[in-house]
mmCIF file of C-alpha atoms and ligand atoms in Angstrom:
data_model
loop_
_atom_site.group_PDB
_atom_site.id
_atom_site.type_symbol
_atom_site.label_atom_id
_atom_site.label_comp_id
_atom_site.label_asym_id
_atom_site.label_seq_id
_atom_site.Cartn_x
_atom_site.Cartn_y
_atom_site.Cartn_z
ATOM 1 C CA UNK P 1 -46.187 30.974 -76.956
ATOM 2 C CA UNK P 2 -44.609 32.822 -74.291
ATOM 3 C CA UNK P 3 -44.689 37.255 -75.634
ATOM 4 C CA UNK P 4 -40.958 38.247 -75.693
ATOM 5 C CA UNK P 5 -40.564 40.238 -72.641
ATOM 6 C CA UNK P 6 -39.659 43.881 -73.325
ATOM 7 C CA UNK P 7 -35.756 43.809 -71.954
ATOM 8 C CA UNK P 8 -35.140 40.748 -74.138
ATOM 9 C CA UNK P 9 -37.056 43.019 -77.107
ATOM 10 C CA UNK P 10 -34.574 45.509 -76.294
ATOM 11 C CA UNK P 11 -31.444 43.696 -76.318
ATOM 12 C CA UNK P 12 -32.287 42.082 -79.072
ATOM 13 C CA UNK P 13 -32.510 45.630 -81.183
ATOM 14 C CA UNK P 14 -29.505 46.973 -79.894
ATOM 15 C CA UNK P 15 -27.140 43.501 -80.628
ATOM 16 C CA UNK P 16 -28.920 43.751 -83.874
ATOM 17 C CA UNK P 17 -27.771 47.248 -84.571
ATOM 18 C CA UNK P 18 -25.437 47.153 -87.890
ATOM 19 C CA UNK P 19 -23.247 49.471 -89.939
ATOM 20 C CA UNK P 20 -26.436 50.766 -91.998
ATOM 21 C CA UNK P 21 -28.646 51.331 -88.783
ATOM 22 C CA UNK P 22 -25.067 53.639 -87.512
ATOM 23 C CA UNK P 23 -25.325 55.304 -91.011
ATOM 24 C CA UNK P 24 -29.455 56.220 -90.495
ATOM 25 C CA UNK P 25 -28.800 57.423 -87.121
ATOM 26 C CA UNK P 26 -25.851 60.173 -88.467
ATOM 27 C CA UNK P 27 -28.455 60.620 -92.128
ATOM 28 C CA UNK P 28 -31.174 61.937 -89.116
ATOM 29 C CA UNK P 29 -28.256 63.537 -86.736
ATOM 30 C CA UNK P 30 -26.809 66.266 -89.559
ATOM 31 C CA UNK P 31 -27.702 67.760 -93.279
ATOM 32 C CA UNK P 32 -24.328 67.345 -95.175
ATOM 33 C CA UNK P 33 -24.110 64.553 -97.672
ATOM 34 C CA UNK P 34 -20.536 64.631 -97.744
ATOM 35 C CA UNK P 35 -20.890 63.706 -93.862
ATOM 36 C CA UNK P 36 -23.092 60.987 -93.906
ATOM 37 C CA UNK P 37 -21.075 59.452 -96.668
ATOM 38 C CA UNK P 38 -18.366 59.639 -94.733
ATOM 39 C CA UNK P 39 -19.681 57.009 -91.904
ATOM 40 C CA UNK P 40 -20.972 55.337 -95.197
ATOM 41 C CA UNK P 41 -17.387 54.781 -96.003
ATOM 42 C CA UNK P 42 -15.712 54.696 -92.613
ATOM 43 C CA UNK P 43 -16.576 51.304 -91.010
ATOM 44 C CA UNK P 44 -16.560 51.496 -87.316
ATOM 45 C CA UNK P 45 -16.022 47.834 -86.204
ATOM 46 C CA UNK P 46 -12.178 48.553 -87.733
ATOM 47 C CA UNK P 47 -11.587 51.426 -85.027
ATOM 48 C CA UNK P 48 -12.718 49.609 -81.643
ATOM 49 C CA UNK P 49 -10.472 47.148 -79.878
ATOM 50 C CA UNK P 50 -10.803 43.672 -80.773
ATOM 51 C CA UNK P 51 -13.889 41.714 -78.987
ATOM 52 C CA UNK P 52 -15.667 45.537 -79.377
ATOM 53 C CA UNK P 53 -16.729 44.491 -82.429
ATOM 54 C CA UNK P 54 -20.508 44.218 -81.531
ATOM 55 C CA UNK P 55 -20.843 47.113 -79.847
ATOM 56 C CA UNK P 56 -19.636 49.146 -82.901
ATOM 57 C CA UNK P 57 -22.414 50.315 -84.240
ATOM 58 C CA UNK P 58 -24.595 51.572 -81.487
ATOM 59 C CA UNK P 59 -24.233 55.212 -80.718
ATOM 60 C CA UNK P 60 -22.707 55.451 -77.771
ATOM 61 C CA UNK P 61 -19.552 55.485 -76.401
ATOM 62 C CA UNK P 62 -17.096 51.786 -76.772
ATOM 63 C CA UNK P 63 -14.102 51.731 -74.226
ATOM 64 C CA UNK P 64 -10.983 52.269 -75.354
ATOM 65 C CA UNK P 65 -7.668 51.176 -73.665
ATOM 66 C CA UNK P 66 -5.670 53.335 -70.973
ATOM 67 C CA UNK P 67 -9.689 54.286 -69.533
ATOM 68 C CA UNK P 68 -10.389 56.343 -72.943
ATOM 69 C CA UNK P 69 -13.364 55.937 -74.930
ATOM 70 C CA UNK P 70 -14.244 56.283 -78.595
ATOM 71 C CA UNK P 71 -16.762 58.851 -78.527
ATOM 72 C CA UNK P 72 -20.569 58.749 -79.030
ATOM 73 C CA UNK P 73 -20.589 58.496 -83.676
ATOM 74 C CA UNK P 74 -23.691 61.272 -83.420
ATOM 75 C CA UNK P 75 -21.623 63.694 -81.515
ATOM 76 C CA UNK P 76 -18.546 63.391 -83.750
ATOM 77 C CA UNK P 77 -21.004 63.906 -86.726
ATOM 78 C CA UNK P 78 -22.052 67.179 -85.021
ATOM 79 C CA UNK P 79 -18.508 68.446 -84.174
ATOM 80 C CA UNK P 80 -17.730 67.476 -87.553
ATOM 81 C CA UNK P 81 -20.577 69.257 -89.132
ATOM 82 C CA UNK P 82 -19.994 72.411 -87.126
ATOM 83 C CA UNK P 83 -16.148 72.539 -88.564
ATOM 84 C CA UNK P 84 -17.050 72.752 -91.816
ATOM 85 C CA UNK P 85 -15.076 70.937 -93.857
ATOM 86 C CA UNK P 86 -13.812 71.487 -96.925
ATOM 87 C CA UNK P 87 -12.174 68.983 -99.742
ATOM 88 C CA UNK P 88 -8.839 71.543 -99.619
ATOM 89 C CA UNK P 89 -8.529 71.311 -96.119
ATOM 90 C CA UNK P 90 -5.777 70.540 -93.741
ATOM 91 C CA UNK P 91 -6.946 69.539 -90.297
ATOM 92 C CA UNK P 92 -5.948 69.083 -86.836
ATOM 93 C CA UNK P 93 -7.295 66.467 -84.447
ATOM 94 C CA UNK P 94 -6.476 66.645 -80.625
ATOM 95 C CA UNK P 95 -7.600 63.189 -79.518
ATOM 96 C CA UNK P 96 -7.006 60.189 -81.715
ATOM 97 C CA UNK P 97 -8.170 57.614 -79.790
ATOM 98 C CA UNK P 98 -8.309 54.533 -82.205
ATOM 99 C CA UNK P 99 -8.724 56.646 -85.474
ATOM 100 C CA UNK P 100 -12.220 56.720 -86.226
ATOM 101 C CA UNK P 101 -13.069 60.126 -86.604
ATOM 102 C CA UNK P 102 -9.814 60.507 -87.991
ATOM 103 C CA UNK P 103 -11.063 58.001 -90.669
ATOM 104 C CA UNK P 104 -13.981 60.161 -91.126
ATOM 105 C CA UNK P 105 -12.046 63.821 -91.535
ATOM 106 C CA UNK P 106 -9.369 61.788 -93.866
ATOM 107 C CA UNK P 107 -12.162 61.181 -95.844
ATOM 108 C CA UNK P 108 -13.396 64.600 -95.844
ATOM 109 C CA UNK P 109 -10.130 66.634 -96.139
ATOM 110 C CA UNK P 110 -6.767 67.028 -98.297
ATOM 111 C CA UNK P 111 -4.859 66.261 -94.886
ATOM 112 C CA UNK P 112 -5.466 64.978 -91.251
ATOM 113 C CA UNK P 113 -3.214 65.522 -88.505
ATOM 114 C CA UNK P 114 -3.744 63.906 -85.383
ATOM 115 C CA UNK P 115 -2.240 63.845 -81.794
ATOM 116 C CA UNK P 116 -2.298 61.861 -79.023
ATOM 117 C CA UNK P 117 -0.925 61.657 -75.792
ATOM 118 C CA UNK P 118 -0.914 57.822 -75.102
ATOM 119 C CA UNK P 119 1.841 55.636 -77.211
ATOM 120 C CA UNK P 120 -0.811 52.502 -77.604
ATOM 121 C CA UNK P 121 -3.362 54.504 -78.833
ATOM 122 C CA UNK P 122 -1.231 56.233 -81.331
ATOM 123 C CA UNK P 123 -0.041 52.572 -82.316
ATOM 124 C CA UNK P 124 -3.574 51.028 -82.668
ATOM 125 C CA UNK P 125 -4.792 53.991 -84.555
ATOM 126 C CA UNK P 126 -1.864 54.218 -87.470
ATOM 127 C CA UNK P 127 -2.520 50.476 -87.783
ATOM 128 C CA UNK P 128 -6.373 51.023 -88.450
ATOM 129 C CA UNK P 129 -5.545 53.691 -90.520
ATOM 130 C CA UNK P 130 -3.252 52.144 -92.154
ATOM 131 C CA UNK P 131 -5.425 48.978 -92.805
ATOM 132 C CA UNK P 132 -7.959 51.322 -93.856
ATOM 133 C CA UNK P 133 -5.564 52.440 -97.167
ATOM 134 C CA UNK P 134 -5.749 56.175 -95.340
ATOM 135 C CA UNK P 135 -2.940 57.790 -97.196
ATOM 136 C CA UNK P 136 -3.330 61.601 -96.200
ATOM 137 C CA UNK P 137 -3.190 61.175 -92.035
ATOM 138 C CA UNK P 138 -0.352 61.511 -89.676
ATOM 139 C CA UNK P 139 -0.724 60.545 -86.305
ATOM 140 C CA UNK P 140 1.924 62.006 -83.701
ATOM 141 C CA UNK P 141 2.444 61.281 -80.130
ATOM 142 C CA UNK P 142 2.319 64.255 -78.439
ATOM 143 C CA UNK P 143 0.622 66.729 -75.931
ATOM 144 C CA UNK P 144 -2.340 68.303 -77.694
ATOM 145 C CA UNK P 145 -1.406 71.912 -75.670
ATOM 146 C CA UNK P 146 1.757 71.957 -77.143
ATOM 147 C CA UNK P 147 2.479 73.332 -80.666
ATOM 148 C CA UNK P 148 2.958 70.994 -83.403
ATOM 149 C CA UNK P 149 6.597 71.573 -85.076
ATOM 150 C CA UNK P 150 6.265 72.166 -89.086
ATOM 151 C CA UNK P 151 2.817 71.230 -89.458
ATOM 152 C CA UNK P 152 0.741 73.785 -89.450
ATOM 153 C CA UNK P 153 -1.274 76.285 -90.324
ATOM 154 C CA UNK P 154 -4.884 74.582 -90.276
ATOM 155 C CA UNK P 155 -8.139 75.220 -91.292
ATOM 156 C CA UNK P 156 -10.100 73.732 -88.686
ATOM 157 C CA UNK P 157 -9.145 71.756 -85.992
ATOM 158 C CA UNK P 158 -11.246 69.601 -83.620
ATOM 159 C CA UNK P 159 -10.632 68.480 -80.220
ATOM 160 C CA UNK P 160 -11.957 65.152 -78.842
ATOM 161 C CA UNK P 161 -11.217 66.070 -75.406
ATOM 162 C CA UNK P 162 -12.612 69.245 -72.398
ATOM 163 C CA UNK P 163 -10.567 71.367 -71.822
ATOM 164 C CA UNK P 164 -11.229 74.356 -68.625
ATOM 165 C CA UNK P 165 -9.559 77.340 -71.140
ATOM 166 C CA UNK P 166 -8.501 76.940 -75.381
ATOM 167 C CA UNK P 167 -4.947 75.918 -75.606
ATOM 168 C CA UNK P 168 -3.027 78.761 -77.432
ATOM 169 C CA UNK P 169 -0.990 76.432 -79.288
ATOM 170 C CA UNK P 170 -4.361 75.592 -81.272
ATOM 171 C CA UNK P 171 -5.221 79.541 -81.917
ATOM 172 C CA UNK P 172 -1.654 79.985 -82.987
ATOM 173 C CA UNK P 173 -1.872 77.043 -85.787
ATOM 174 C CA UNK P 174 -5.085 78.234 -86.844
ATOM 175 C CA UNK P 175 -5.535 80.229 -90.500
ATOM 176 C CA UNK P 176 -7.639 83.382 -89.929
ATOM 177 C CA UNK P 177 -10.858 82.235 -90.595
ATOM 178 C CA UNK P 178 -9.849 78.462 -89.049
ATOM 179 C CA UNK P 179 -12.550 77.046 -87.503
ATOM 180 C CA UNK P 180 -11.797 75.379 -83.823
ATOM 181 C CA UNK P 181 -14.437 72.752 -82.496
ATOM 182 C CA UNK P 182 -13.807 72.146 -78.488
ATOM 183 C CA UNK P 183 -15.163 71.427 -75.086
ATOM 184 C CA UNK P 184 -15.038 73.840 -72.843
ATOM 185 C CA UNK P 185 -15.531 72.748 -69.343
ATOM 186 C CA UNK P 186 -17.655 75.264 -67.440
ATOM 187 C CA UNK P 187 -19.488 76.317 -64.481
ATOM 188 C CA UNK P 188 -22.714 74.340 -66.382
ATOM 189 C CA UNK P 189 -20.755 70.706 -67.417
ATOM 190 C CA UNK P 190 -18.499 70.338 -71.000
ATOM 191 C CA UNK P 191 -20.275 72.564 -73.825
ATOM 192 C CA UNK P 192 -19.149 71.681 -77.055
ATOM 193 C CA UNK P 193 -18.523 75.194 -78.978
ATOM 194 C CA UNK P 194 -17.817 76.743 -81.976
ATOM 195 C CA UNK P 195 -14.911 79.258 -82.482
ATOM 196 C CA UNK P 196 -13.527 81.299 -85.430
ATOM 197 C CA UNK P 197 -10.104 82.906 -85.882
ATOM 198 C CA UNK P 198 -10.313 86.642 -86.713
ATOM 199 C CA UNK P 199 -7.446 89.073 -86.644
ATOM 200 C CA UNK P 200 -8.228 90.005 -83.248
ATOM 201 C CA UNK P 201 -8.061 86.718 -81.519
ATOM 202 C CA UNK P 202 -11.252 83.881 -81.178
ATOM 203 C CA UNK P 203 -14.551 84.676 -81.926
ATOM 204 C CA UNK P 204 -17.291 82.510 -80.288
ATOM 205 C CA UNK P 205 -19.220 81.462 -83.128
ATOM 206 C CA UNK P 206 -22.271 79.063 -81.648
ATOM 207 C CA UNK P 207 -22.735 76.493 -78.787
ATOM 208 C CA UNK P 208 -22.705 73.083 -80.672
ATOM 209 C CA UNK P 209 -24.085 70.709 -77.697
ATOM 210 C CA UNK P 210 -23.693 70.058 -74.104
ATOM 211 C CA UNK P 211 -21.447 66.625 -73.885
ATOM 212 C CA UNK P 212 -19.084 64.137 -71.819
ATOM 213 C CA UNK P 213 -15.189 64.008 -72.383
ATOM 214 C CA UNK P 214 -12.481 62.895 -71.220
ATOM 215 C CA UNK P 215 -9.933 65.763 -69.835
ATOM 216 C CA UNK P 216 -7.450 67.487 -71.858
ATOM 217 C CA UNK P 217 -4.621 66.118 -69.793
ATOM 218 C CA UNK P 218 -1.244 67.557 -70.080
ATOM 219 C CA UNK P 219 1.606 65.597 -71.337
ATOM 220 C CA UNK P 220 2.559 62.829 -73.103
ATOM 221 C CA UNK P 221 2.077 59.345 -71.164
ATOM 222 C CA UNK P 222 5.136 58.092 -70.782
HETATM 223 N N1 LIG R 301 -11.400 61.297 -81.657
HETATM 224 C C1 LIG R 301 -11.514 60.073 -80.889
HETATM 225 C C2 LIG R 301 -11.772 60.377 -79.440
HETATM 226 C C3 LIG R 301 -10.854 59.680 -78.516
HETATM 227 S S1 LIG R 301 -11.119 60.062 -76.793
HETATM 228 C C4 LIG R 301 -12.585 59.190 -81.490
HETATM 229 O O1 LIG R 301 -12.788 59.217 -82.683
HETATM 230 O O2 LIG R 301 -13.206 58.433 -80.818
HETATM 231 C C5 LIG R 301 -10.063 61.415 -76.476
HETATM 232 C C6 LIG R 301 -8.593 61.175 -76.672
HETATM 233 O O3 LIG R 301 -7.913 62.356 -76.269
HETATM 234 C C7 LIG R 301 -7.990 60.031 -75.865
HETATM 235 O O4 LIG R 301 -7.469 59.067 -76.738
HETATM 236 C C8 LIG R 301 -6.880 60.721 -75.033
HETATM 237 O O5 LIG R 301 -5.716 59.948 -74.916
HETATM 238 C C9 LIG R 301 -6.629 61.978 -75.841
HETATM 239 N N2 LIG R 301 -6.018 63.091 -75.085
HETATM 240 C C10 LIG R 301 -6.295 63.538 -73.843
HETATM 241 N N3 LIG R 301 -5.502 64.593 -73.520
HETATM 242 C C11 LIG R 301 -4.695 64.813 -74.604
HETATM 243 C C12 LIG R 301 -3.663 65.761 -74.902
HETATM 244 N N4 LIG R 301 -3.267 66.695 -74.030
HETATM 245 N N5 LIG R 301 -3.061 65.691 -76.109
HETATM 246 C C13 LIG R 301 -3.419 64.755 -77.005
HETATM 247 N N6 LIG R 301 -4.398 63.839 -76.792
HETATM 248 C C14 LIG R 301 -5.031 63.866 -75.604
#
């Protein structure tokens, strides 16, 4: 018999990879129960365009229309982790792409608010929300630097995108204490960092990871 040769081995593991094998990955990636139930709940196959559907459950990046991506499930398990949560919280996403880790802070929060700048996006993700029975979301087209009329404040708020300086709209709809999860892009790549609201403005809190985003863009696609 002829040994299976290595590559083969290899692509054999990774088309094999299913919805537990996702949920090990995030059990070994952070500490928080609550977390890895989330992706226990959250099934990604239902927030990748259609034909994606294999490549769900590996961790890495799946394309997305309009040359987006749905990022890398690890790294939104870290962000997530490092905005600490709570069950009474209202949150901000900047960044919806198809609504997975929307999915996953709906699951985790009172209320999810979500923006994004392209029109199909924000389509395809209120359908997978909605097909997911998420009640307590509400996605928005719109430019993540701008404010968000009447929705505010938050308690954390994450942003799926780099951006070179944080957008002042975000600090302003921030709680004191609000946590703020966001890549910055520096002099040394996109570091993914921690902020907290204080009464005298943001307070770098810890460097999360180093990490590849799509920009911040301004405006809304039209
Ligand atoms: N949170 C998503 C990540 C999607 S990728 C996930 O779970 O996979 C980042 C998203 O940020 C893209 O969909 C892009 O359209 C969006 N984006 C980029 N600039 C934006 C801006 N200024 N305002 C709102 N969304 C923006």
């Amino acid at each position: 018999m002829v040994p299976p040769d290595r590559r083969e081995a290899h692509w054999m593991k990774w088309t094999a990879a299913d919805h537990d094998d996702l949920v090990r990955i995030i059990e070994r990636e952070v500490d928080d129960p609550r977390i890895v139930d989330a992706f226990r709940s959250v099934r990604r196959e239902d927030f990748v365009p259609e034909g994606a559907e294999g490549e769900a459950y590996e961790d890495r990046p799946v394309p997305l229309p309009n040359r987006q991506t749905t990022s890398q499930p690890s790294l939104i398990a870290r962000m997530i982790d490092a905005a600490a949560i709570e069950p009474d919280d209202r949150v901000l996403e900047i960044g919806t792409g198809y609504g997975f880790q929307t999915a996953l802070l709906a699951s985790l929060a009172r209320e999810v608010v979500s923006v994004d700048r392209y029109p199909e996006l924000v389509e395809a993700a209120r359908a997978n929300l909605a097909d997911g029975g998420f009640t307590n979301v509400t996605v928005i087209l719109g430019d993540g630097w701008d404010p968000i009329p009447d929705r505010g404040p938050f308690d954390a708020t994450i942003v799926s995108a780099a951006a070179p300086e944080i957008p002042d709209a975000l600090v302003d709809q921030l709680v004191e204490g609000g946590r703020l999860v966001i890549p910055l892009k520096t002099g040394r790549g996109e570091l993914v960092e921690l902020f907290v609201k204080t009464a005298t403005g943001m307070r770098r809190e810890r460097h999360i990871t180093p990490a590849r985003f799509v920009p911040l863009v301004r405006g809304v696609d039209a």
